[in-house]
Short mmCIF file of C-alpha atoms in Angstrom, two decimals:
data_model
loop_
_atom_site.label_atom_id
_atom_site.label_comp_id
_atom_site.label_asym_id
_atom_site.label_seq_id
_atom_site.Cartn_x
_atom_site.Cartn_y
_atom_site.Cartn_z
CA UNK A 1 -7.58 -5.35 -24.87
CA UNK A 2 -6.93 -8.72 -23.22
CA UNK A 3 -5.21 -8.12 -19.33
CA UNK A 4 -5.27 -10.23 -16.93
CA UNK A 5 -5.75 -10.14 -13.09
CA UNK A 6 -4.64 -11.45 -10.09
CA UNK A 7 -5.09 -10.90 -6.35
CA UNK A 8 -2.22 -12.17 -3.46
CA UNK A 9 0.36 -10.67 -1.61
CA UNK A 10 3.61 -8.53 -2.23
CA UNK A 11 7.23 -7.72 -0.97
CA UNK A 12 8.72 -4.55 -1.63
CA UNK A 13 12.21 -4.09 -0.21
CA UNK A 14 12.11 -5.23 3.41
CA UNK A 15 7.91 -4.38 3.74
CA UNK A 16 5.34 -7.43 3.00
CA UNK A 17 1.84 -7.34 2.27
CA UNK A 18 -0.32 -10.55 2.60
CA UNK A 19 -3.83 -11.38 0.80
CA UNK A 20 -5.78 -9.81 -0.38
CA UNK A 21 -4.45 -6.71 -0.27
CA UNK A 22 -2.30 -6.59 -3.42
CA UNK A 23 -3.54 -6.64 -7.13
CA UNK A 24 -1.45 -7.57 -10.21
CA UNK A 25 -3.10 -6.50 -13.75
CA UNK A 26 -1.52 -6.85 -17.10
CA UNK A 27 -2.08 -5.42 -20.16
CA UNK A 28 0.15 -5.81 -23.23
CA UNK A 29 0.72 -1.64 -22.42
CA UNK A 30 1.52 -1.95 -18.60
CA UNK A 31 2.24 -4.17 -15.90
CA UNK A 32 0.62 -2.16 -12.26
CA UNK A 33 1.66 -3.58 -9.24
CA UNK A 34 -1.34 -2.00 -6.26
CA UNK A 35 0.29 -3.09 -2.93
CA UNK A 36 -1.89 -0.54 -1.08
CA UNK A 37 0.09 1.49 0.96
CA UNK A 38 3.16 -0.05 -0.11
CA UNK A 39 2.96 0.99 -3.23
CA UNK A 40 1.41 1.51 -6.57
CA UNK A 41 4.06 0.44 -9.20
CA UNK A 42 3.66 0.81 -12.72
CA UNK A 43 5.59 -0.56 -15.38
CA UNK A 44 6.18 -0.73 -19.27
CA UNK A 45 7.34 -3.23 -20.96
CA UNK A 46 11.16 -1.84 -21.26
CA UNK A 47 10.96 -1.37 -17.71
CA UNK A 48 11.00 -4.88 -17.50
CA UNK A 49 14.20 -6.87 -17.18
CA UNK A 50 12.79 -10.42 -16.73
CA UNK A 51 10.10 -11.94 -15.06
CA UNK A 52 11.09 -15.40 -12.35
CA UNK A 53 9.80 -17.35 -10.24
CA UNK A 54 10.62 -16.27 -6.79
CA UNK A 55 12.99 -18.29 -4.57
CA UNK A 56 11.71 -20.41 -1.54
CA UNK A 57 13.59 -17.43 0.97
CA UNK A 58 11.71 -15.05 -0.77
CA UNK A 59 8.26 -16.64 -1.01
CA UNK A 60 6.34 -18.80 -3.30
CA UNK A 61 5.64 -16.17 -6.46
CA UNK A 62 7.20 -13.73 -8.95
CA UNK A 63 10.09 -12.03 -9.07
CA UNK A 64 9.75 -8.67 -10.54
CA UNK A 65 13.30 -7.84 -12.09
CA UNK A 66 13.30 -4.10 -13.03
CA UNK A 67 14.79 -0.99 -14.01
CA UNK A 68 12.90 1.76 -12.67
CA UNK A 69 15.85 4.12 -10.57
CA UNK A 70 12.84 5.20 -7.69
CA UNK A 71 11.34 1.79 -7.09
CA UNK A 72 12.87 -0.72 -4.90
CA UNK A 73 15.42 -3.87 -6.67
CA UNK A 74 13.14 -6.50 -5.11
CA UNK A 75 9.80 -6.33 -6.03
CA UNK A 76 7.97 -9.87 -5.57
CA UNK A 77 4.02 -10.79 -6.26
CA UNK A 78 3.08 -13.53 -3.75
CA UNK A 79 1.02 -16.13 -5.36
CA UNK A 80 0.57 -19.64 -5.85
CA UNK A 81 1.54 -21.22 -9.51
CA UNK A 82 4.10 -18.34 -10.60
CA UNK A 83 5.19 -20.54 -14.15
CA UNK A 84 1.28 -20.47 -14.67
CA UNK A 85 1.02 -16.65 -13.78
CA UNK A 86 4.50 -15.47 -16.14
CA UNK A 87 3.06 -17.68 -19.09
CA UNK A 88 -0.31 -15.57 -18.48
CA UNK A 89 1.70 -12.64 -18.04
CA UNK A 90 3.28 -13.45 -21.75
CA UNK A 91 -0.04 -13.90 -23.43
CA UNK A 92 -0.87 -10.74 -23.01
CA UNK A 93 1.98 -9.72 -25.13
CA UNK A 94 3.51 -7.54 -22.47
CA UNK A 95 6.75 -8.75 -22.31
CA UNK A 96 7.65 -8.79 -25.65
CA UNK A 97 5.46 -5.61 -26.91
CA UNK A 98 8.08 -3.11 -28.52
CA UNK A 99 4.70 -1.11 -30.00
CA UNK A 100 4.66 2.20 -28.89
CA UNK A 101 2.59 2.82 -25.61
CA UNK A 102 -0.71 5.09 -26.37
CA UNK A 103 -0.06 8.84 -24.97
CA UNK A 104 -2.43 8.53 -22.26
CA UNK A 105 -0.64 5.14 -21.08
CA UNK A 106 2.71 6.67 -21.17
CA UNK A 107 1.24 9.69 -19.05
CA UNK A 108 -0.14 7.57 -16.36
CA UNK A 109 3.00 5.79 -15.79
CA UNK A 110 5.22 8.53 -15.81
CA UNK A 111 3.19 10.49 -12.94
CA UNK A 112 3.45 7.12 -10.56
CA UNK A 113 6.89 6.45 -11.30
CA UNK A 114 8.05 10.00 -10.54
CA UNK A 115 6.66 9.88 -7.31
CA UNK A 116 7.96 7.05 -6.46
CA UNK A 117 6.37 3.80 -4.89
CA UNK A 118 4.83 5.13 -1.56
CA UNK A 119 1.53 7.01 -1.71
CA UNK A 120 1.53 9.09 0.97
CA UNK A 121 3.38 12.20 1.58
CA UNK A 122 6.08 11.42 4.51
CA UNK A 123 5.58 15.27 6.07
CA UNK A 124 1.37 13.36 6.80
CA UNK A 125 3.40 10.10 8.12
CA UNK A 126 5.40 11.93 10.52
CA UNK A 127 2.75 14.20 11.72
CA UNK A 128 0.58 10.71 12.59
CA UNK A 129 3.27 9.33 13.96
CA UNK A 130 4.07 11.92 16.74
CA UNK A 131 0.60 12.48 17.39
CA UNK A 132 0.02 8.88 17.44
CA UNK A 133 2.96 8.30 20.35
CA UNK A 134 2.56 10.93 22.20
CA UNK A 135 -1.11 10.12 23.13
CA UNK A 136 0.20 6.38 24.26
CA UNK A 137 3.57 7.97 26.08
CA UNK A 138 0.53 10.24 28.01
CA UNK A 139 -1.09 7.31 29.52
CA UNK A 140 2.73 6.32 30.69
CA UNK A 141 3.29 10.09 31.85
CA UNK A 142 0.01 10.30 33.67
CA UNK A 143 -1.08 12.97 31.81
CA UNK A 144 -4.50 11.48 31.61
CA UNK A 145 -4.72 10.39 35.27
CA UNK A 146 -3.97 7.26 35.32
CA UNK A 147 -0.18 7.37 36.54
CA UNK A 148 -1.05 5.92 39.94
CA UNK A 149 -2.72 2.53 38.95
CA UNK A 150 0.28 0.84 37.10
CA UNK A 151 -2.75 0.12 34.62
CA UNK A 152 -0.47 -0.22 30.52
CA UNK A 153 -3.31 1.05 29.01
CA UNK A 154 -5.77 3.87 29.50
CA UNK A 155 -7.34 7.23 28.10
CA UNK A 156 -4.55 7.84 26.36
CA UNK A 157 -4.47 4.58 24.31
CA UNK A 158 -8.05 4.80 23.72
CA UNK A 159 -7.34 8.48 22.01
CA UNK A 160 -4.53 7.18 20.24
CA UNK A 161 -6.68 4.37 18.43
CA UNK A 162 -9.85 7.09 17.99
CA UNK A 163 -7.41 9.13 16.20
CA UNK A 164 -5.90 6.71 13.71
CA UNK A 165 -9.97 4.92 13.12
CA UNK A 166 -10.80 8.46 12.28
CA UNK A 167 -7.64 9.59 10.25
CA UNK A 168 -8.66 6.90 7.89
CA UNK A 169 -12.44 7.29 7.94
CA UNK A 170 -11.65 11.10 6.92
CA UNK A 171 -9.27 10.12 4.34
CA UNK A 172 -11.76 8.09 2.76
CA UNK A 173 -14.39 10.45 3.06
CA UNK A 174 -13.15 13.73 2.22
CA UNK A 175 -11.02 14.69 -0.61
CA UNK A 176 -9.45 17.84 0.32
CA UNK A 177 -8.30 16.07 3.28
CA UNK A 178 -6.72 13.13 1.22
CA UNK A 179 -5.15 15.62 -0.95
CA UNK A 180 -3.29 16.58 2.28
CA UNK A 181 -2.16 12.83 3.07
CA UNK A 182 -1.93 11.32 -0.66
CA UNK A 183 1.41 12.52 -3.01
CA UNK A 184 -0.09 15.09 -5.80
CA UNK A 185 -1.73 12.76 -8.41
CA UNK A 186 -2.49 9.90 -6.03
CA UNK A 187 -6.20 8.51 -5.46
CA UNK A 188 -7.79 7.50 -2.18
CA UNK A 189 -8.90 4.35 -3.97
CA UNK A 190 -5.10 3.13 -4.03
CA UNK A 191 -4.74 2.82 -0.56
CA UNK A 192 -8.55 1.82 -0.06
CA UNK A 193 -8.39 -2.00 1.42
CA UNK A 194 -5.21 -0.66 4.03
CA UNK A 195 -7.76 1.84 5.21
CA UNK A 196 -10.65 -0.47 5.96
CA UNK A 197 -8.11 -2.64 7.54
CA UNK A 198 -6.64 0.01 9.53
CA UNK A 199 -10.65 1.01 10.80
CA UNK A 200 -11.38 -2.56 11.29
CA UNK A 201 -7.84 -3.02 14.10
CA UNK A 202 -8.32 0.10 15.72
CA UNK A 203 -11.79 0.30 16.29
CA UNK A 204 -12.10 -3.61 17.07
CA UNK A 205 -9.29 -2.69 19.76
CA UNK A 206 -10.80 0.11 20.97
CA UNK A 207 -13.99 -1.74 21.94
CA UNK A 208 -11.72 -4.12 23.52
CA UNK A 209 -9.58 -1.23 25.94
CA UNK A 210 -13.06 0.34 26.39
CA UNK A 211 -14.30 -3.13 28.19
CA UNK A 212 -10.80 -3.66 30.22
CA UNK A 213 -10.98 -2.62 33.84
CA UNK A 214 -8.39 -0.13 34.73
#
């Protein structure tokens, strides 16, 4: 089956993601959308209002016009050469395919639609996020004693930025533990390139607070 490919960025409601962290492929079955941890998006062809170039304010790609109720109204691919992309997009006989979609297919799409766009469950989000602020708001507290040298960062910071290099080295690693973080049905591999990113920033400034004199 002939699909095509293409790697840039993304904007999903009011969140962006920049290259080369977003993949478009096309099939004549099923247009997927992989923003990382934006979003997986999955569409048939009846999904599929129309196909535009995106406007200038929106950036330089495609506008996605849809009509799946749990996915956001603006859904853009950022790429150069968007005619060029939608006439790709047509020759793979997505948007005009009225065959039915193989069971399979139809299965797939149904389980990432019905969980909506985001991959992670938002009880895992919160829980980072608390555990996340409260180990900076300790350096600011002095609960790792360093209240009395007006220093912004400290042992605190240094935890907080262990804990999220290591959140997504185990969420790589392990499954069980993923299965924890990532919406029933969702794979590891979907949020892959955020996690690397998200080991690369933290443990880059880590080594960076580690060398700071406080």
């Amino acid at each position: 089956m002939y699909e095509i490919e293409e790697t840039g960025g993304a904007k999903i409601g009011l969140a962006q993601a920049t290259w080369p962290f977003v993949k478009l492929q096309v099939n004549k079955n099923v247009l997927r959308l992989n923003a990382s941890i934006l979003g997986n998006l999955y569409f048939r062809p009846s999904d599929i209002i129309s196909i535009e170039p995106s406007s200038l304010f929106s950036g330089a790609g495609i506008k996605i016009n849809h009509r799946v109720n749990g996915y956001s109204t603006k859904v853009v691919f950022l790429t150069s050469g968007s005619r060029d992309l939608i006439t790709r997009i047509a020759s793979t006989g997505f948007l005009n395919n009225t065959d039915p979609i193989p069971v399979e297919v139809e299965e797939e799409i149904v389980k990432y639609q019905s969980s909506g766009s985001f991959p992670m469950r938002w009880p895992a989000v919160i829980v980072f996020a608390i555990i996340w602020n409260l180990l900076f708001l300790g350096d600011q507290l002095g609960y790792f004693g360093n209240a009395d040298n007006n220093a912004p960062i400290g042992t605190g910071a240094q935890l907080a930025l262990a804990f999220a290099f290591f959140f997504a080295l185990i969420t790589l690693l392990s499954e069980p533990f993923s299965r924890l973080i990532l919406k029933e049905g969702r794979k590891t591999k979907e949020i892959r390139s955020f996690l690397f990113f998200m080991m690369l920033i933290t443990g880059f400034m880590f080594m960076m607070i580690s060398v700071i004199p406080i």
